[in-house]
PDB file of C-alpha atoms in Angstrom:
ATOM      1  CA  UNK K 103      -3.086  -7.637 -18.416  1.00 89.00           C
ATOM      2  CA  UNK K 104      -1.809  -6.263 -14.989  1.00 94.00           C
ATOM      3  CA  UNK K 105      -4.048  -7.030 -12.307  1.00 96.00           C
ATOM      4  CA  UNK K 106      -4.007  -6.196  -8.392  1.00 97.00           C
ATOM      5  CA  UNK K 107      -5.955  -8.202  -5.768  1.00 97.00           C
ATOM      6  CA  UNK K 108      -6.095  -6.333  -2.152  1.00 97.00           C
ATOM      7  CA  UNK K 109      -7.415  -8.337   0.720  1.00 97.00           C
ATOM      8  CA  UNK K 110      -6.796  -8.681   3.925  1.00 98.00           C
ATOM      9  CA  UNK K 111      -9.442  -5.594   5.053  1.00 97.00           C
ATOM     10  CA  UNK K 112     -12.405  -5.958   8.157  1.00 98.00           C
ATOM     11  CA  UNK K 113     -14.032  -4.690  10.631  1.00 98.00           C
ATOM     12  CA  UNK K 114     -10.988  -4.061  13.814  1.00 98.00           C
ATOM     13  CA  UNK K 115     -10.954  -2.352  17.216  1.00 98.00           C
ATOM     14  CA  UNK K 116      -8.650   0.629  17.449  1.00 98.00           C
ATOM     15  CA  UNK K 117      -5.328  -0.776  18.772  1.00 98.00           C
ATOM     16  CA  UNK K 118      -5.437  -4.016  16.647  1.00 98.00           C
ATOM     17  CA  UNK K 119      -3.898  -4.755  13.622  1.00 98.00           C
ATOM     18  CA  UNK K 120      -4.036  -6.221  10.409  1.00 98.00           C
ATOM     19  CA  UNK K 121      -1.895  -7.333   7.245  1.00 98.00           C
ATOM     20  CA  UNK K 122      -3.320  -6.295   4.117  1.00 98.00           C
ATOM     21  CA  UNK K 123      -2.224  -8.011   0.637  1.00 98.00           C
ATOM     22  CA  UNK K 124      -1.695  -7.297  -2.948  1.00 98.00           C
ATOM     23  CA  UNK K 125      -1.001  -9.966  -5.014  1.00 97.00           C
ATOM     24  CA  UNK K 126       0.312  -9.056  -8.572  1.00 97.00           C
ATOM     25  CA  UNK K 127      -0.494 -10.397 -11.672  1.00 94.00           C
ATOM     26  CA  UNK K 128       0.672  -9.840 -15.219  1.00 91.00           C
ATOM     27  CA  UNK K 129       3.873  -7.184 -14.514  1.00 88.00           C
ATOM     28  CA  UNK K 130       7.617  -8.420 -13.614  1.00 91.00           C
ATOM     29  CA  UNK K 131       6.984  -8.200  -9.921  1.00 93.00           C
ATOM     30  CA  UNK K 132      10.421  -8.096  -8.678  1.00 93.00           C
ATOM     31  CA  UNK K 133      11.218  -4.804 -11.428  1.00 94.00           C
ATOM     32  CA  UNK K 134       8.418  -2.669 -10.028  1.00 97.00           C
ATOM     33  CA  UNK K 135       8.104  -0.612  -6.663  1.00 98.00           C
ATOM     34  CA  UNK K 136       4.887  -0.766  -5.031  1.00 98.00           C
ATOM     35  CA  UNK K 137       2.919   1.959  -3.125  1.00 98.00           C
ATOM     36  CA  UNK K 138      -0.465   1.726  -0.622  1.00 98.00           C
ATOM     37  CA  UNK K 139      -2.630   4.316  -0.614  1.00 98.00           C
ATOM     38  CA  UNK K 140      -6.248   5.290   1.108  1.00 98.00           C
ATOM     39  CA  UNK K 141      -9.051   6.874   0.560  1.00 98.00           C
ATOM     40  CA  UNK K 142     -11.385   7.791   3.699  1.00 97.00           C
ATOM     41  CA  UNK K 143     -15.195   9.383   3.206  1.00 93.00           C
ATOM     42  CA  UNK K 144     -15.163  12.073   2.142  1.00 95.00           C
ATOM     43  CA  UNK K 145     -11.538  12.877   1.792  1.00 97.00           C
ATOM     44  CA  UNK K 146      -9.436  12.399  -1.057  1.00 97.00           C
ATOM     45  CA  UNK K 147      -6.734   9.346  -2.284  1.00 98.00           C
ATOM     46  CA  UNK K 148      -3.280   9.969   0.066  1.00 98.00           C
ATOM     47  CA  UNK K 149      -0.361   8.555   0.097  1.00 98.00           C
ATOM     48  CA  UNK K 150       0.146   5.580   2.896  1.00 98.00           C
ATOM     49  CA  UNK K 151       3.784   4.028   2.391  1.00 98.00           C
ATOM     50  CA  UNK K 152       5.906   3.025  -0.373  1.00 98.00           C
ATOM     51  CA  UNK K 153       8.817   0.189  -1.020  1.00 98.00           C
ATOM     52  CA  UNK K 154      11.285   0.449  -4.022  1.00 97.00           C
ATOM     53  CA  UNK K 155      12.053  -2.006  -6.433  1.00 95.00           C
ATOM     54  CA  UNK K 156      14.078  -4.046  -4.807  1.00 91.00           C
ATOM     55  CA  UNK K 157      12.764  -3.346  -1.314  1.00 88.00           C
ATOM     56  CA  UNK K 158      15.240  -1.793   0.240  1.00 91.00           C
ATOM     57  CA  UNK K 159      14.089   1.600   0.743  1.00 97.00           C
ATOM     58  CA  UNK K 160      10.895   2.372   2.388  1.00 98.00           C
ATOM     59  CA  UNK K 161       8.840   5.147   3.086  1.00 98.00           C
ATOM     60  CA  UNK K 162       5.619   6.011   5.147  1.00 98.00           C
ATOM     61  CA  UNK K 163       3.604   8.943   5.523  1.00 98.00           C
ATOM     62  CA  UNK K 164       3.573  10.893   9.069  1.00 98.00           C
ATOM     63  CA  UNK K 165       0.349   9.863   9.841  1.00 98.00           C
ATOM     64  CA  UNK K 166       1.623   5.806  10.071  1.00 98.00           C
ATOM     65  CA  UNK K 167       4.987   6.359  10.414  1.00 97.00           C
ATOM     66  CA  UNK K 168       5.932   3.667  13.229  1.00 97.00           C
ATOM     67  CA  UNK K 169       2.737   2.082  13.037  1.00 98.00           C
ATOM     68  CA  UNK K 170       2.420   0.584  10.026  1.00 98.00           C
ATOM     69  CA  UNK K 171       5.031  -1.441   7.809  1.00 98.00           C
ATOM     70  CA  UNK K 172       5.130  -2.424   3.834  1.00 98.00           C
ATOM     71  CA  UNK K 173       7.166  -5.124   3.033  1.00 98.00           C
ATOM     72  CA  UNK K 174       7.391  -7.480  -0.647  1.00 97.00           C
ATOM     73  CA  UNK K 175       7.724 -10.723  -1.080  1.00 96.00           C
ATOM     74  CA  UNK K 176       9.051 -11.363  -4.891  1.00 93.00           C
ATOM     75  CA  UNK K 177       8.651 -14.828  -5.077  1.00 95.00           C
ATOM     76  CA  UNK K 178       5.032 -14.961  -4.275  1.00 96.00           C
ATOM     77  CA  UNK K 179       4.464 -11.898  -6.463  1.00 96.00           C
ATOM     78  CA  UNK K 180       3.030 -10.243  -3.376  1.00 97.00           C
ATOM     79  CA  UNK K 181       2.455  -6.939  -1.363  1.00 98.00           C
ATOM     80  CA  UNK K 182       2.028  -6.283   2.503  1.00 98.00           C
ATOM     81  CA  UNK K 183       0.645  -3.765   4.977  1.00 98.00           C
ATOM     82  CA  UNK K 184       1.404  -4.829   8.336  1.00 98.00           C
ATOM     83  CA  UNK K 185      -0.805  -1.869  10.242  1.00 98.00           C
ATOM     84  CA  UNK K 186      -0.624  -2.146  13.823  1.00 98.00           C
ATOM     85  CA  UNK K 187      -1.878   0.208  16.710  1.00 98.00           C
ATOM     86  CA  UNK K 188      -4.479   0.949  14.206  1.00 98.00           C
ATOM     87  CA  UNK K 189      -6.845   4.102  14.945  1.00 98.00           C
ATOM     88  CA  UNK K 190      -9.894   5.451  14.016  1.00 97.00           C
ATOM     89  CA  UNK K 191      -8.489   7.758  11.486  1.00 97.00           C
ATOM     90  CA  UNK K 192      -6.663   4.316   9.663  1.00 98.00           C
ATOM     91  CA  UNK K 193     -10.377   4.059   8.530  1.00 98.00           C
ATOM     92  CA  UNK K 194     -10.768   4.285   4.755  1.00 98.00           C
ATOM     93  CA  UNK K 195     -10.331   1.854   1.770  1.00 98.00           C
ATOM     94  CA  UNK K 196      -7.039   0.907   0.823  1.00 98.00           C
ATOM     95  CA  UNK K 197      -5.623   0.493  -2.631  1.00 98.00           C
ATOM     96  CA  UNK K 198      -2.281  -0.982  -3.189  1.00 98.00           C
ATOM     97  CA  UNK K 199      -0.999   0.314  -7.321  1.00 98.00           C
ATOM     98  CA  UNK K 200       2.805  -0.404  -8.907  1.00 97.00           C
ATOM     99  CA  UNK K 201       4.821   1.983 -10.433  1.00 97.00           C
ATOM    100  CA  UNK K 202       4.770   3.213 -13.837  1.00 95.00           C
ATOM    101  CA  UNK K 203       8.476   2.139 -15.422  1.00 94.00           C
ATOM    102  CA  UNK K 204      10.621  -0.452 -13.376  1.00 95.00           C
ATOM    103  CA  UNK K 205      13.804  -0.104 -11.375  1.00 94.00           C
ATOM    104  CA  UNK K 206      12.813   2.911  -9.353  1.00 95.00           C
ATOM    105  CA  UNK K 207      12.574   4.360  -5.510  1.00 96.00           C
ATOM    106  CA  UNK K 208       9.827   4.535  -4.075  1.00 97.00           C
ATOM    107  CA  UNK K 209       7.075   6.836  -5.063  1.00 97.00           C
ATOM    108  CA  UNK K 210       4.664   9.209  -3.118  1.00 98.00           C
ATOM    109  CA  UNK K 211       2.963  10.629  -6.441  1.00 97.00           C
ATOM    110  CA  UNK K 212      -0.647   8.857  -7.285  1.00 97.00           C
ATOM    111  CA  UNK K 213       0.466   9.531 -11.276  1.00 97.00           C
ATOM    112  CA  UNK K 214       3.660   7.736 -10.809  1.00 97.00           C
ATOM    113  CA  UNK K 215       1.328   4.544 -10.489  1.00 97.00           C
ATOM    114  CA  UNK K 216      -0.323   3.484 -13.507  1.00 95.00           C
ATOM    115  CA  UNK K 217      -2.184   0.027 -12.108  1.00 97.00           C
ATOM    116  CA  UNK K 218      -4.355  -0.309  -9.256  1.00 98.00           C
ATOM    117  CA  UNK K 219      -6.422  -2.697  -7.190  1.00 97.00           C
ATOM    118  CA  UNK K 220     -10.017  -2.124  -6.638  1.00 97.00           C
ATOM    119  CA  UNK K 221      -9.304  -1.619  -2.717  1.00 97.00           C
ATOM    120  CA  UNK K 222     -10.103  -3.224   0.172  1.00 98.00           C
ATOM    121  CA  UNK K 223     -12.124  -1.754   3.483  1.00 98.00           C
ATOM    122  CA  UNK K 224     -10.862  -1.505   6.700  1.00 98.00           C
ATOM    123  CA  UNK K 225     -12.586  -0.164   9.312  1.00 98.00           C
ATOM    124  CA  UNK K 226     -11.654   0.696  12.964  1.00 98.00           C
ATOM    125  CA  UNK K 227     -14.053   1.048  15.936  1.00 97.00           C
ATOM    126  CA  UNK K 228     -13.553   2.895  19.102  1.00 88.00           C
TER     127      UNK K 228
END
């Protein structure tokens, strides 16, 4: 059974920043890419950033781009979001997922993904 544990979310004033986590459970790790994604009220599930199997490409949407950074660390079988300058518009709840079929680039796709965690909430105050 694949499972995905986010954590890492709270309560932050806009220009902190945080590190979010997703550790992974059940899946070869190390063959997977990963993705983050969030989902603010109201709005629907978007793409946040993505890292490829062996986590050497990245990619971020525009809205982060600079701002944010998603890096892997095999051995520990875990995922990071490194959000800094963080805004009020980072607000939402943010799900890390892993990709469908292993050895691949990043993804940007929700149905490329075929696990996901249950999300974590991170709010940011003016």
């Amino acid at each position: 059974q694949v499972q995905l544990i986010e954590s890492g979310g709270g309560l932050v004033q806009a220009g902190d920043s945080l590190r979010l986590s997703c550790a992974v459970s059940g899946r070869t790790f190390s063959s997977y890419a990963m993705g983050w994604f969030r989902q603010a009220p109201g709005k629907e599930r978007e793409f946040v950033a993505g890292i490829s199997w062996a986590g050497g490409r990245t990619h971020y949407d525009d809205s982060v781009q600079d701002r944010f950074i998603i890096t892997r660390d095999n051995a520990k079988k875990t995922l990071y979001l490194q959000m800094n300058s963080l805004k009020r518009e980072d607000t939402a709840v943010y799900y890390c997922a892993v990709v469908s079929w292993p050895r691949s680039d990043y993804q940007v796709e929700e149905n490329e993904y075929d696990y996901w965690g249950q999300g974590t909430q991170v709010t940011v105050s003016s």
